[in-house]
PDB file of C-alpha atoms in Angstrom:
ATOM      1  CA  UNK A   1       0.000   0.000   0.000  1.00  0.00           C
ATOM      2  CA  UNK A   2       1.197   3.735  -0.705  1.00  0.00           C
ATOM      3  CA  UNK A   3       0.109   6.508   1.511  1.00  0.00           C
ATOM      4  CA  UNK A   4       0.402  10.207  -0.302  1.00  0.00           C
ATOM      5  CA  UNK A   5      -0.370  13.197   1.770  1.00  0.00           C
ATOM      6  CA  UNK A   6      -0.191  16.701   0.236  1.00  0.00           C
ATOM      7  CA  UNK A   7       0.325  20.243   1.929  1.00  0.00           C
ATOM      8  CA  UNK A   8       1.428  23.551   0.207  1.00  0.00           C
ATOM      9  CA  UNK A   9      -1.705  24.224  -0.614  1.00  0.00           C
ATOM     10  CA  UNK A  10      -3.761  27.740   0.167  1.00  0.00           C
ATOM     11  CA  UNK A  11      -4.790  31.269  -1.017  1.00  0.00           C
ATOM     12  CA  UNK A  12      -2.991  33.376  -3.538  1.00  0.00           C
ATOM     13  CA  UNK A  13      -3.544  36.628  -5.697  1.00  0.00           C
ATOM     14  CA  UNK A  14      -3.702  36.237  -9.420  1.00  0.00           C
ATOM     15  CA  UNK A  15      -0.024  36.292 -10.595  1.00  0.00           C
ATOM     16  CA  UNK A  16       1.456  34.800  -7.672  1.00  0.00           C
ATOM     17  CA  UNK A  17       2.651  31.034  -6.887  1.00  0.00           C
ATOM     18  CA  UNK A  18       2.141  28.062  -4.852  1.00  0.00           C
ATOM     19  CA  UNK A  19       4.409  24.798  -4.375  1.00  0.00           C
ATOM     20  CA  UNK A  20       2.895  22.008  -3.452  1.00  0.00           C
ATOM     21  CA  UNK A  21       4.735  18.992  -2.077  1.00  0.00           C
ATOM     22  CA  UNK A  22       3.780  15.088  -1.740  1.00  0.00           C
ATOM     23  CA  UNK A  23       4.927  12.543   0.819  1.00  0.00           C
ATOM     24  CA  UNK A  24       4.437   9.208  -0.635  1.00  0.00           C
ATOM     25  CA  UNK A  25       5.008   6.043   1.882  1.00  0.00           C
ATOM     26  CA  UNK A  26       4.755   2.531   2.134  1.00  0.00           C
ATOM     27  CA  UNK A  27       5.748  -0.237   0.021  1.00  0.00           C
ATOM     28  CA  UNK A  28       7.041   2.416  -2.760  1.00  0.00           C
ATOM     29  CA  UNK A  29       9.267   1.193  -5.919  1.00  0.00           C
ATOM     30  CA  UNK A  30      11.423   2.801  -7.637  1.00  0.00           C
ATOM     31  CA  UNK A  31      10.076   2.238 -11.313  1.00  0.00           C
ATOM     32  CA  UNK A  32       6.960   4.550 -11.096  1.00  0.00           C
ATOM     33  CA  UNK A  33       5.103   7.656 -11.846  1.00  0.00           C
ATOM     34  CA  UNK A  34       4.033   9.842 -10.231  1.00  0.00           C
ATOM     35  CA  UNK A  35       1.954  13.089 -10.750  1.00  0.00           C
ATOM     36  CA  UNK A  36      -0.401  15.882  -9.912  1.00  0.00           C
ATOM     37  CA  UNK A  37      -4.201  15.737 -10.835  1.00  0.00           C
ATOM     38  CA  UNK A  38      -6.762  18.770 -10.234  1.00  0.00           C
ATOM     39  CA  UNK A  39     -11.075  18.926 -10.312  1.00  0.00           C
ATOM     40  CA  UNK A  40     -12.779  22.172 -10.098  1.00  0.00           C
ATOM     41  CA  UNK A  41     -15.796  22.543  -9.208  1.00  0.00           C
ATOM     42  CA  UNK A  42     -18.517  21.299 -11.868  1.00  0.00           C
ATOM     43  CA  UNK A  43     -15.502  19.785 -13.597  1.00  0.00           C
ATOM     44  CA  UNK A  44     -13.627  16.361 -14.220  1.00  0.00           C
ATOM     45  CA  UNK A  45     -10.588  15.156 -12.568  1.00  0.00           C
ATOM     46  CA  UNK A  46      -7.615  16.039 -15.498  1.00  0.00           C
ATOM     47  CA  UNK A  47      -3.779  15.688 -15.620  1.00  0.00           C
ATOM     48  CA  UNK A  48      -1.761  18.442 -14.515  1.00  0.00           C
ATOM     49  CA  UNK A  49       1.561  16.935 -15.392  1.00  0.00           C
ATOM     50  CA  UNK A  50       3.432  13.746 -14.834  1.00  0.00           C
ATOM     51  CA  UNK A  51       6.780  12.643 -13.431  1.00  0.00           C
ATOM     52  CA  UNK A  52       8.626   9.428 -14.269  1.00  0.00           C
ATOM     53  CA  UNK A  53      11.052   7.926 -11.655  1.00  0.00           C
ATOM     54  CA  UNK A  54      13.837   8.297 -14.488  1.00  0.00           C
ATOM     55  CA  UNK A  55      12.420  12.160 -14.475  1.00  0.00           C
ATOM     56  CA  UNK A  56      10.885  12.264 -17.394  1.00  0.00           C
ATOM     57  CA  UNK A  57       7.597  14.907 -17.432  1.00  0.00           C
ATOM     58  CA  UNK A  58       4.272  15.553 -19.340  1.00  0.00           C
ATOM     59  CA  UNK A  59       2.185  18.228 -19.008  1.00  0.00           C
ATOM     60  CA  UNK A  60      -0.774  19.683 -19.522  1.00  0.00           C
ATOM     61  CA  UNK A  61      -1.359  22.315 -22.635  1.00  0.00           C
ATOM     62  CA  UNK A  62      -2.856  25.011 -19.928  1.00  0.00           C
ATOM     63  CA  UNK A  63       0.025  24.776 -17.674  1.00  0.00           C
ATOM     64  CA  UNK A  64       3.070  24.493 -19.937  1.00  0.00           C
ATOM     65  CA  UNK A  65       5.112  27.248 -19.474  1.00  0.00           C
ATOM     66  CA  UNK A  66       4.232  28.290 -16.018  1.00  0.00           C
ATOM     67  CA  UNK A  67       3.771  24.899 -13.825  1.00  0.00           C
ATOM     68  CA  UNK A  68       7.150  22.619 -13.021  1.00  0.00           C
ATOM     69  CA  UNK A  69       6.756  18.614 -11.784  1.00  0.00           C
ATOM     70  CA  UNK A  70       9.934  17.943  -9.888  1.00  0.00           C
ATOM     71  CA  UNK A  71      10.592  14.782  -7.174  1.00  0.00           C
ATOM     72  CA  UNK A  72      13.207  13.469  -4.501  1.00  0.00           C
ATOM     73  CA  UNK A  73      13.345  10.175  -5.298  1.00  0.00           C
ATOM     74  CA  UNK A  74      15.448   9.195  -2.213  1.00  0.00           C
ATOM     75  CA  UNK A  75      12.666  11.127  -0.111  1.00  0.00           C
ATOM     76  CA  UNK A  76       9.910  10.159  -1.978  1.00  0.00           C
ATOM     77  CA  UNK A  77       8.837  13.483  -2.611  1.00  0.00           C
ATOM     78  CA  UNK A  78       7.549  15.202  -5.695  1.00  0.00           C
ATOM     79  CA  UNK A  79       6.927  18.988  -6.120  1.00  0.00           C
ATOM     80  CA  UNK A  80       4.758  21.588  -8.108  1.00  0.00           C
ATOM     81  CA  UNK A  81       5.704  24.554  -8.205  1.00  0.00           C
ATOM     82  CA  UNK A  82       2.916  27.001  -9.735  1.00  0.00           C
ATOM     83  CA  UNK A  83       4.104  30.246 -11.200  1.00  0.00           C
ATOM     84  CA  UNK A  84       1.702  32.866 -12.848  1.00  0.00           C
ATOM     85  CA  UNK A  85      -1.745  31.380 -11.066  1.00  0.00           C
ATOM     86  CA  UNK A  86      -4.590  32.050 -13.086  1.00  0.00           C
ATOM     87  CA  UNK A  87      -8.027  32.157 -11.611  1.00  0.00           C
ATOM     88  CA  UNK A  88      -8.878  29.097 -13.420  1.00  0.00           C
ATOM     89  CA  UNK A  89      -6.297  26.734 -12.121  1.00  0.00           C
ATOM     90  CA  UNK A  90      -8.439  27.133  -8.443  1.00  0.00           C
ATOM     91  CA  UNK A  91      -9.226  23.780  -7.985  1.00  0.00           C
ATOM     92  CA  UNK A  92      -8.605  20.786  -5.413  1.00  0.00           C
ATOM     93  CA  UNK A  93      -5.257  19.219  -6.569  1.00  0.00           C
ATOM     94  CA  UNK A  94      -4.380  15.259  -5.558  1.00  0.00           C
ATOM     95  CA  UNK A  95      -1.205  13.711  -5.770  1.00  0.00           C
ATOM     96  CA  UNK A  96      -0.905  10.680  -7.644  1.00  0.00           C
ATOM     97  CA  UNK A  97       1.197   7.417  -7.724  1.00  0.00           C
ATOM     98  CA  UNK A  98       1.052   4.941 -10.574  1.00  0.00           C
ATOM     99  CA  UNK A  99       2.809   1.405 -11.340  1.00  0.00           C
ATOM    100  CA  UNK A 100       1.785  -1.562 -13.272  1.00  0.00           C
ATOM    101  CA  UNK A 101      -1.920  -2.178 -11.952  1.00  0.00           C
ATOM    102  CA  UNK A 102      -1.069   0.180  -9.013  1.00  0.00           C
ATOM    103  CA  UNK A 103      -3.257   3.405  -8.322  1.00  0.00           C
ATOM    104  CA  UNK A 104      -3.211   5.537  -5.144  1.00  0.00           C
ATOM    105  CA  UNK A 105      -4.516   9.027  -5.044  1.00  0.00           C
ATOM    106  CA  UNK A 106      -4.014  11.665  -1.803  1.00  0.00           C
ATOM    107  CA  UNK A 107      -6.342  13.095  -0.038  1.00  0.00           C
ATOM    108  CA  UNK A 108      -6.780  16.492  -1.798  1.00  0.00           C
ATOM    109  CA  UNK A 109      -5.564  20.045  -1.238  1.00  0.00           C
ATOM    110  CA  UNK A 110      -7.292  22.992  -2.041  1.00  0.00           C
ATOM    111  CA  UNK A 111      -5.866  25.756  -4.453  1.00  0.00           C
ATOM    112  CA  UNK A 112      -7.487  28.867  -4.807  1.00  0.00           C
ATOM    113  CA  UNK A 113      -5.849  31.598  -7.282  1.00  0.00           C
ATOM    114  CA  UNK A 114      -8.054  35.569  -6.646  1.00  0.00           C
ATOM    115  CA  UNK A 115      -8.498  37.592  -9.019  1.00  0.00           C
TER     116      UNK A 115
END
């Protein structure tokens, strides 16, 4: 089992940034992905971007440019760091670890970007 708790999470102006950090524990291997999803209200759960344990990213078209997936591996830790918040990337953001038929999912942290 894999345990993923986020925190970084919070309140910020239009403009501004956020860095978000996930704690993954338990039986954790090294050949995995992991990544950050978000839902907004009235929306679906999408991809925000991906990390590889190798470090190998994806991301999605309306954060390219301004959001950056980074991880410890030797912590097991990965990282977004949000630059340029838009009002439209307020949403609650989950971490995510994926390998083989392996899928665990945090509890959520709330992102909300004023305008």
């Amino acid at each position: 089992q894999v345990q993923l708790v986020e925190s970084g999470g919070g309140l910020v102006q239009a403009g501004g940034s956020l860095t978000l950090s996930c704690a993954a524990s338990g039986s954790i291997f090294r050949g995995n992905v992991m990544g950050w999803y978000r839902q907004a209200p009235g929306k679906q759960r999408e991809l925000v971007a991906t990390i590889t344990s190798g470090g190998n990213t994806n991301y999605a078209d309306s954060v390219k440019g301004r959001f950056t997936i980074s991880r410890d591996n030797a912590k097991n830790l990965v990282y977004l760091q949000m630059n340029s918040l838009k009002p439209e990337d307020t949403a609650v953001y989950y971490c995510n670890y994926h390998r083989v038929s392996d899928n665990y999912w945090g509890q959520g942290i709330q992102v909300t970007v004023s305008s």
